Structure formats: C-alpha cells, structure tokens
XYZ file of C-alpha atoms in Angstrom:
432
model
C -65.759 -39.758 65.025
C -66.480 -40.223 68.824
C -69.758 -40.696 70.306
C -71.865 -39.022 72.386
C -73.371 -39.757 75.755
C -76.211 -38.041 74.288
C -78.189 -40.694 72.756
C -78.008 -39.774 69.319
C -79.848 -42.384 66.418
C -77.467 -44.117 64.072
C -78.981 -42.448 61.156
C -79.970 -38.993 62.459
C -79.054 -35.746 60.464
C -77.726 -34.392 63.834
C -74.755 -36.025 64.838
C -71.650 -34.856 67.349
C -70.244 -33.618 63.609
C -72.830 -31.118 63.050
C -74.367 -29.328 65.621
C -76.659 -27.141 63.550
C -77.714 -23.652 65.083
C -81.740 -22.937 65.007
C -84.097 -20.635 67.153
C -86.425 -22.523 69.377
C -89.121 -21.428 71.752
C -89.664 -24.333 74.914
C -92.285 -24.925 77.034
C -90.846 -23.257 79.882
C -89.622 -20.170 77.542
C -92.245 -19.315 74.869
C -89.780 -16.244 73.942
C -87.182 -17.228 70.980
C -83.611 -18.072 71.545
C -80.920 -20.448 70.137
C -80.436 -23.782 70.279
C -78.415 -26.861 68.664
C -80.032 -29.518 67.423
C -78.267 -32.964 68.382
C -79.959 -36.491 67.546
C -83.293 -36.049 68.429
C -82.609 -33.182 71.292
C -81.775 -29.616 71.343
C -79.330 -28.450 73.873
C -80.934 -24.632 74.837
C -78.058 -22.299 74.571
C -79.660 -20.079 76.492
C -80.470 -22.045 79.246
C -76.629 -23.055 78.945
C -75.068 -19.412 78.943
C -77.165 -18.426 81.593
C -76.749 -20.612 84.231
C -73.551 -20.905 86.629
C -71.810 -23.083 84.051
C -71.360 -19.783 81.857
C -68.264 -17.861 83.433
C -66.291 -21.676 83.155
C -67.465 -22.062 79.561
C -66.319 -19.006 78.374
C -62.757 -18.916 80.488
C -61.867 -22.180 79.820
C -64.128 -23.936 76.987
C -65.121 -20.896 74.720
C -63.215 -17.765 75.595
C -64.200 -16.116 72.362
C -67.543 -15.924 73.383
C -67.150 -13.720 76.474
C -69.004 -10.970 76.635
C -70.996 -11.974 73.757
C -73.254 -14.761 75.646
C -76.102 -12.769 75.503
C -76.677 -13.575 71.180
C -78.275 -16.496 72.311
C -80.777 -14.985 74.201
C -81.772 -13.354 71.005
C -84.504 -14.167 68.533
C -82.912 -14.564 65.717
C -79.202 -15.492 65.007
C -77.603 -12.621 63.166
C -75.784 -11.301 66.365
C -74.008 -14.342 66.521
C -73.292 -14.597 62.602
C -71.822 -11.297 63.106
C -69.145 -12.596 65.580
C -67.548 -14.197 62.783
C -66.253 -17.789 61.402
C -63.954 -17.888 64.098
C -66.230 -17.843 67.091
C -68.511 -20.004 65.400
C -66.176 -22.801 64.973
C -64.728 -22.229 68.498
C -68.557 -22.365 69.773
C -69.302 -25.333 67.607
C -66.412 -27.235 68.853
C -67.036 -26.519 72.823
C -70.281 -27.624 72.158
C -69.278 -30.868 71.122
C -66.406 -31.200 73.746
C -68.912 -30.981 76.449
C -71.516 -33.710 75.068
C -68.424 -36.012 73.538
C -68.925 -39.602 75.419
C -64.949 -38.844 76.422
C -65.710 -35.251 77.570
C -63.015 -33.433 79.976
C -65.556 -31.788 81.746
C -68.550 -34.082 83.053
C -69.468 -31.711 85.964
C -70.479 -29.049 83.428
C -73.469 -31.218 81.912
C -73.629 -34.638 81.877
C -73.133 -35.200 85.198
C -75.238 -31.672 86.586
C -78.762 -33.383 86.215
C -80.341 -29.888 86.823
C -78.650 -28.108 84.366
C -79.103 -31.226 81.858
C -82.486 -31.697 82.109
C -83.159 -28.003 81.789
C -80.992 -27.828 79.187
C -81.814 -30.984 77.375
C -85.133 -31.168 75.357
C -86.508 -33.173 72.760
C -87.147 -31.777 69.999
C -90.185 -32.894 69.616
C -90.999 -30.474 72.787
C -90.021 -27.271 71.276
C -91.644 -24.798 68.333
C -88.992 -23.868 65.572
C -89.023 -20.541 64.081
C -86.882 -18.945 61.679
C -83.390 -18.933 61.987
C -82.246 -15.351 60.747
C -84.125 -12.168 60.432
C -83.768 -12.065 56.788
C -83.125 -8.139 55.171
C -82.619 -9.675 51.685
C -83.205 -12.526 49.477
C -81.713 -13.582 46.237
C -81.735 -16.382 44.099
C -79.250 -17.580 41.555
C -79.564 -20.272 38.814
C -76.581 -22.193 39.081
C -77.695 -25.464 38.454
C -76.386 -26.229 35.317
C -78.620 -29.056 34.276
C -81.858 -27.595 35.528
C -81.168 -24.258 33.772
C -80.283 -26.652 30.052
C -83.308 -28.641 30.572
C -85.866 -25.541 31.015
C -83.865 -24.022 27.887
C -84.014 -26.832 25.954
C -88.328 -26.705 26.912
C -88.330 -23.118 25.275
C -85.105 -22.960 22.452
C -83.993 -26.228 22.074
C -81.105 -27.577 22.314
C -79.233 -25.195 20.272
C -80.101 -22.449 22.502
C -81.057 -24.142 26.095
C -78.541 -21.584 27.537
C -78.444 -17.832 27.331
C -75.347 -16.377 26.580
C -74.594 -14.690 29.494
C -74.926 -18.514 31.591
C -71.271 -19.450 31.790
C -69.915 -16.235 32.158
C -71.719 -14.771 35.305
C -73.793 -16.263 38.276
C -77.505 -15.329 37.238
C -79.661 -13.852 39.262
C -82.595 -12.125 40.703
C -83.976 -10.428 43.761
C -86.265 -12.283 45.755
C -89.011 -11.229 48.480
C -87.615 -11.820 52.032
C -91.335 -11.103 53.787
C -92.554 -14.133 52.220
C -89.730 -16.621 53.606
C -91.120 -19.128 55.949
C -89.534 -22.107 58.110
C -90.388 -25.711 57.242
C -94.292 -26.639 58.354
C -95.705 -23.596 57.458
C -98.832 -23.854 55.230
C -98.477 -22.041 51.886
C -101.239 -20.892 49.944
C -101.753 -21.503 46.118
C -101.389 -18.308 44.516
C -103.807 -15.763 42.571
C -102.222 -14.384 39.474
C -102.779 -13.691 35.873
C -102.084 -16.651 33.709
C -102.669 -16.779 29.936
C -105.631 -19.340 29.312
C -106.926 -20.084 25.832
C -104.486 -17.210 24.712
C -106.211 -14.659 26.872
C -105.095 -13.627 30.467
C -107.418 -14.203 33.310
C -107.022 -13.613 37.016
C -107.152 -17.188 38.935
C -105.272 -19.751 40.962
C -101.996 -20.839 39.599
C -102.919 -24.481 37.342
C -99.061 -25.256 37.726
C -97.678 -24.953 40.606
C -94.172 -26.230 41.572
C -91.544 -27.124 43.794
C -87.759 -26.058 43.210
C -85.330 -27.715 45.415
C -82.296 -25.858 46.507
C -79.532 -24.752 48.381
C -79.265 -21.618 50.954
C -76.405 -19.792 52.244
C -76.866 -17.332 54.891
C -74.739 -13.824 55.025
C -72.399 -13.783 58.380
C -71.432 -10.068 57.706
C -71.847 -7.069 55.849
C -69.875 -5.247 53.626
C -69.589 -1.345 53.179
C -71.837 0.087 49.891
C -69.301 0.725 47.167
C -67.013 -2.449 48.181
C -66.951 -5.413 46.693
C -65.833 -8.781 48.424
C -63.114 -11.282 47.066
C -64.205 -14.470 46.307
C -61.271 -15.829 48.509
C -62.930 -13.679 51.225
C -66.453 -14.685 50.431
C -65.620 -17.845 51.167
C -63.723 -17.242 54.510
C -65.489 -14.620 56.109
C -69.216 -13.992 54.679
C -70.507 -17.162 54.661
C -72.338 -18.329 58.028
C -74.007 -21.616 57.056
C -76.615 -23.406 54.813
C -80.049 -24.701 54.914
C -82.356 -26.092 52.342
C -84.646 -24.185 50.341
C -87.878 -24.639 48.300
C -88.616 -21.432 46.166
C -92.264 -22.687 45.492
C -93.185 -21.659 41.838
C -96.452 -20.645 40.248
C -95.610 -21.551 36.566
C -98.397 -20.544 34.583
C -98.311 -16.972 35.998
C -94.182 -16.873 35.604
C -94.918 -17.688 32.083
C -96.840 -14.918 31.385
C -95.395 -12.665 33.749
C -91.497 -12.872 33.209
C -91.186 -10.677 29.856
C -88.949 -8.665 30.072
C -87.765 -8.070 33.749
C -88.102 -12.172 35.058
C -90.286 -13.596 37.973
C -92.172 -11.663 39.893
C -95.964 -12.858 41.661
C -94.703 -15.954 40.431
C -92.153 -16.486 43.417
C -92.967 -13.912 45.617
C -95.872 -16.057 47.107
C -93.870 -18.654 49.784
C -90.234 -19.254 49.920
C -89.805 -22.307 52.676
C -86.068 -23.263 54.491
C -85.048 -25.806 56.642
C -84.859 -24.542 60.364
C -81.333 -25.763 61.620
C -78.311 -23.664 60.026
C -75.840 -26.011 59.228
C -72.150 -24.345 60.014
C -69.372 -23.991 56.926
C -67.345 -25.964 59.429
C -69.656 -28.351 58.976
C -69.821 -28.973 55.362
C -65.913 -28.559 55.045
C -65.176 -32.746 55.040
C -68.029 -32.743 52.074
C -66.273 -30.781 49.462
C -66.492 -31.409 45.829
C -65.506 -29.910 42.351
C -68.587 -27.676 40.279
C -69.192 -28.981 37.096
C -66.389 -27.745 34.818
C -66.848 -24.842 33.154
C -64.692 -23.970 30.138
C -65.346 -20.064 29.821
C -62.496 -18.496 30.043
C -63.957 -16.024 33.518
C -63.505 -12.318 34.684
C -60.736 -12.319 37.452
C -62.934 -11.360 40.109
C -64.634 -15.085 39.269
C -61.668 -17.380 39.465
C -61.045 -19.974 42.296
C -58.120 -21.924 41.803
C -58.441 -25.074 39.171
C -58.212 -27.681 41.917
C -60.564 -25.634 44.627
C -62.971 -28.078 45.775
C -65.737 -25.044 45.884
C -69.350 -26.928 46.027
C -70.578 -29.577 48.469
C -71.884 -33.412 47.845
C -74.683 -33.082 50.015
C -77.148 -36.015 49.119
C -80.634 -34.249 48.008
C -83.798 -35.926 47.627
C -87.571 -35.147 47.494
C -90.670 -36.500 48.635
C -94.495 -35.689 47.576
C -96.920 -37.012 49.669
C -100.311 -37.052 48.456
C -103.566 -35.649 50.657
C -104.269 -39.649 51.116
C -100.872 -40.034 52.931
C -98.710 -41.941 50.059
C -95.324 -40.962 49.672
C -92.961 -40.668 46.702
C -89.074 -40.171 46.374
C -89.635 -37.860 43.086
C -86.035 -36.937 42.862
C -82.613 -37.813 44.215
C -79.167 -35.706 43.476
C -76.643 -33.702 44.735
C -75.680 -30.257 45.624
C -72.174 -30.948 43.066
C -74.559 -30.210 40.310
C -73.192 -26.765 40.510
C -71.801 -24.327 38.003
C -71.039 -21.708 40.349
C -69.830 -21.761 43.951
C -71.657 -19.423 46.604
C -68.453 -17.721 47.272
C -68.668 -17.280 43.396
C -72.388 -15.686 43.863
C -71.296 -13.305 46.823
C -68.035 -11.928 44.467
C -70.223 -11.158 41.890
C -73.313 -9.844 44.060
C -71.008 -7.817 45.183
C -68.912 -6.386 41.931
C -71.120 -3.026 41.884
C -70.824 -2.508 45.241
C -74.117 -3.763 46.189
C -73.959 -4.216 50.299
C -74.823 -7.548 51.888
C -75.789 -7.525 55.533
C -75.941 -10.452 57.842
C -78.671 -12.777 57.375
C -79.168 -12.018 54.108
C -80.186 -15.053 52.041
C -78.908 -16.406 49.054
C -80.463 -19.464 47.239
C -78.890 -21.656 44.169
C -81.183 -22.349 41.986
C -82.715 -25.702 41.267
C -80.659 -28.073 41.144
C -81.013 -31.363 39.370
C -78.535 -33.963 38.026
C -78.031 -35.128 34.201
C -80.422 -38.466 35.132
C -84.058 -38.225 34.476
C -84.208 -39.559 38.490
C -82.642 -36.272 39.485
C -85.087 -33.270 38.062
C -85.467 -30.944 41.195
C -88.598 -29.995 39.870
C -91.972 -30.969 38.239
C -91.427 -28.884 35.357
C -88.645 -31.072 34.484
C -90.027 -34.629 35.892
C -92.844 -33.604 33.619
C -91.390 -32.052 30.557
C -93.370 -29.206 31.166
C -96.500 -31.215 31.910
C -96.410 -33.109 28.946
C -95.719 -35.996 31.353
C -97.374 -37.307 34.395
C -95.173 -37.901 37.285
C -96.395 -41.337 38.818
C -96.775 -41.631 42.302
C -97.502 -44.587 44.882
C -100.995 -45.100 45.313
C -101.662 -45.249 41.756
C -101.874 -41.556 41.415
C -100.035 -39.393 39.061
C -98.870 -35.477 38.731
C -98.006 -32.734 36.197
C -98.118 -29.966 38.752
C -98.625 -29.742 42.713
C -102.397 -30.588 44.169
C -104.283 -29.131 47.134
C -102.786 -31.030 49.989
C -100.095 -32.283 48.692
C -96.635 -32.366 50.806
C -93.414 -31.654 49.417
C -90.218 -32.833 51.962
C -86.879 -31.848 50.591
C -83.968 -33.549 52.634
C -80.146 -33.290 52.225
C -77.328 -34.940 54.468
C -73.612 -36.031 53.536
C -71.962 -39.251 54.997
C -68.128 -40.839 55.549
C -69.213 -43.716 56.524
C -67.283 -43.069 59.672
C -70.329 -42.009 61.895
C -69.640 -38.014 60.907
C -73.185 -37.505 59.306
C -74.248 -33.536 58.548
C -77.982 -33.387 57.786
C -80.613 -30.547 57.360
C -83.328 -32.095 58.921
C -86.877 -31.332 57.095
C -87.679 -28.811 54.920
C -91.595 -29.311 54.493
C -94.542 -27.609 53.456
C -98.418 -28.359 52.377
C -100.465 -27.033 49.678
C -102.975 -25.292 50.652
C -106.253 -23.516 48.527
C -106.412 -20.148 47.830
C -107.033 -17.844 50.439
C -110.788 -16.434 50.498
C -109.430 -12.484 51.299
C-alpha cells in the first residue's frame, strides 16, 4: 500500500490501511470529539471539519458527509455510526487520500502548516475516552475451544458442550454502566463465594481475564423485526475493538445456578479505544471453525463465506514489579459463530438493537495449550500455576497486576490494521 507523508512507524497498529475512529479530548479542547488515530498521531476531525478546508472536503473529497460534519464535534460516535457503512468507507477513504505521500490535494493539509499543526497531535498529547455511548451490552460464547475446555473442567469430555452449543450463538446480557476504555483502574470485586463449603461475603480469590472480540451496532432496528444475517453483515455492523470481560470466578461459581453470571461480570468490562472500521478488517477474512449442525435458516451464510477475521491476539501480564509475560497468543478464526451470525439471532424475537450497542465474542482461545485466552484455562482451573518472568507464577490475577490484550492483522505488504492497547490494572477492593 502507499505511504504516508505522515510519519507513520514500520510496525505501528495505525497505518494509512486503518484509520481507526476514537473520541479524544486535546489540550486546546478538553470537550470530546473524534479523531483518527494514524502512526503515532491523531488527525482531530473536528479541528478538520471546522476549519475553511470543510466546504472543499465535503464537495469534492467526501460529499456524503455534507451536512453531517457536525458528528464529529460530538462526544461519542453513534451519530456518525448512524450515517451508515457507506459514509464511513467514503470518510475513511478521504481521510487517507489527503495524508497519502501521493495525495491530489497538498494545499488541504500537508502543505497548510496551520491547519496541520492544529490538526496534527501526538497521541501521546491527547486523553482517550470511550468511543460509543453504549445502551446495551451482550456477550456471546463463540469460542469454540474456550467453551470445550471450561466443559471439559466441569463434565468431561463427554459432555464439555451443552446441547444447545452448535445450534445457536449463546448468550447473555451484560452491564453497559460498567464498560470502561483501556487504562482505567478496575477494582477487585466483593461477592459471595463458597469457601470451605459455606458462602461468605469477600474479595473475589480468582479473578480473571477473558480476551475477546467487540463489534459495535451502526443502526437500529424496529422492535418486532428481526435482521438478516446477509444484512447484519452489510448494514449493522460499525467496527470492532478488543475486549476484556474481567471475571470474578469464585463468585460466578457460586452465583451462576440457574440464570448464568451475574456480580461475577458486572464489575469492569474494559475495550480498546480506537474503533477499527469493517472496511478495515475486510482484506483479513477467514473461515469459522466448521460446524457440522445442520442450522436454522435464519443462521446460514453461504459454505464458502469467509465470515470471521485472522486478527493476531495475544496477551500480556505484567506483574506489580514491572515483568512482563506473553501468556497467550491466537486468533480471532477460533470462531464458531460469525457476529453477523450473533446479530441474526439477537435479533430472531424481535429484540431491537440500537447504535452503539455492544456485542462481545466470548473468549477466545486456540486448540494449543499457548493459546488459552484465559487463566482458568492456562491454569486448569488453578490446578496449575501459570509461570511468569521474574520467577513468579499465577493461578488467578494479583493486586497490581496488568493485563494488555493486543490484536493486529498483516499482508506483509505494509497494510497493517491494529487495535492499539487494551489495558487495565488490578486494583484492591474499594473501602466504600
């Protein structure tokens, strides 16, 4: 792919063929508004479409966009995931026609040194906030190997998954209020956990990370309606970031029975702050894992749909003394269902989706013992210790430690689409 004449790092998650979408606040605008990450710089699109630049931009670059350039004076980006895939990839692409090396228009800003360096910020200037105002939340299980190897903990084998699994994208509601952008401190969580066969109110003794995939919702569909998977795929999908539902696992074991997790997740949810487009992620497609269930109409993509992504996943704990640990590598193909999968069945009641509503995979790890996306797998349900650099070991997360998840594909061709960071800390319980 070309270059840029913005000086963008070989290996950087942000290259001309991503140009994520995040919400920023700057040192000279403390209110938050949109912005594109590229290399290690955000481009402020609201400095951009409100300066004299904006009438040519949206005659001549980005017509779509007229008459909407005020969603990126916004504070969150559903107004602009409600404009639909269309103006997104017309907006993505103007965006990287004016900072192309080659660009056709120099005068706009590479060559208007006001505009540019208002424009132009490192990111390292800037605060990062969430990218969507999020209505709803919802996570699936759809990692196939994740979901076997937590069945085989508690049925074996024989039984390591339920019935329903191959038929239907599993599910459950989530808590939105508790979704935070990547830095934020999370808490270890109070609960009831069973201890010595009794329950007791404490802090969770096993708590976890779960790394996964989001999908934000671009659009909303009427109550009563349900949405094709064909059309889930073309129309109600905005973009992706990475996810870490944190996990208390000694109160989800005793809470769970019969209605599933509850205090247990409801704690911390951390994503990534840059919303990669579907554009995007379009050169990165890859089969699911195959599933040989006969499935319900409204479930079928065609045999040879490439519906999942290779996205290159890996996670790092890093212990309060600073040492660091790759605990898992894999890849988002470790799929059984496809998101446009998850929305057709979300959906099949007539359960209304709005824009930036959230939707998370599941864990997902690969068939390797290298690829567990979480400690209760690296661990075998803390039978195991995990060991770490620095000659330290884990079952289950410490005070201070740091969990990084990371996820980027590759062509080799300079097109890299990263995530960036999606971090957080432990921190104790809170003393309220």
């Amino acid at each position: 792919m070309a270059g840029s004449w913005v000086d963008i790092p070989a290996d950087s998650d942000f290259s001309l063929a991503n140009i994520p979408f995040g919400i920023v606040s700057t040192p000279n605008d403390p209110s938050s508004h949109a912005a594109v990450a590229i290399g290690t710089s955000i481009l402020d699109l609201k400095v951009l479409f409100t300066s004299s630049a904006s009438p040519f931009l949206t005659t001549q670059i980005i017509p779509s966009l007229a008459g909407h350039e005020h969603v990126f004076a916004q504070p969150t980006l559903n107004a602009f995931a409600e404009l639909g895939r269309a103006v997104h990839r017309e907006v993505r692409a103007g965006i990287q026609a004016l900072i192309a090396a080659d660009t056709s228009h120099p005068d706009v800003l590479r060559d208007n040194a006001p505009l540019r360096e208002a424009a132009l910020l490192p990111q390292r200037a800037v605060t990062l906030h969430l990218p969507m105002s999020i209505g709803d939340y919802t996570d699936f299980y759809a990692g196939y190997h994740h979901a076997y190897a937590v069945g085989v903990m508690f049925r074996g084998p024989a039984n390591a998954l339920q019935p329903n699994y191959t038929h239907l994208p599993v599910g459950y509601h989530g808590r939105a209020s508790s979704i935070v952008v990547s830095g934020t401190p999370v808490r270890r969580p109070v609960g009831q956990i069973l201890l010595d066969e009794k329950p007791v109110t404490a802090p969770s003794r096993r708590l976890d990370f779960e790394l996964e995939l989001g999908c934000f919702i671009s659009r909303a569909n009427a109550q009563g309606t349900s949405v094709a998977v064909d059309e889930a795929d073309k129309e109600f999908i905005f973009g992706y970031v990475l996810l870490n539902d944190w996990s208390a696992r000694d109160i989800q074991a005793w809470e769970y029975v019969p209605l599933g997790p509850f205090n247990s997740k409801n704690f911390a949810s951390t994503i990534s702050p840059w919303v990669v487009l579907a554009d995007a992620l379009e050169p990165f497609r890859a089969a699911a894992i195959p599933n040989s269930t006969p499935l319900q109409g409204y479930l079928q993509e065609p045999k040879d749909k490439k519906s999942v992504f290779d996205i290159k996943l890996e996670v790092d704990l890093t212990t309060p003394e600073s040492d660091t640990t790759t605990v898992c590598r894999t890849s988002s193909r470790n799929l059984l269902w496809s998101f446009p999968q998850m929305i057709a069945h979300h959906t099949l009641g007539g359960c209304p989706l709005r824009a930036g509503d959230l939707l998370g995979s599941g864990t997902i790890s690969g068939p390797d013992a290298s690829e567990r996306g979480s400690l209760l797998e690296l661990s075998e349900g803390g039978k195991k210790d995990v060991l770490l650099y620095g000659m330290d070991a884990r079952t289950f997360l410490k005070d201070g430690d740091t969990v990084t998840l990371r996820g980027y594909c590759a062509d080799g061709n300079g097109a890299r689409v990263g995530f960036g960071e999606c971090r957080g800390r432990i921190y104790g319980p809170s003393s309220n």
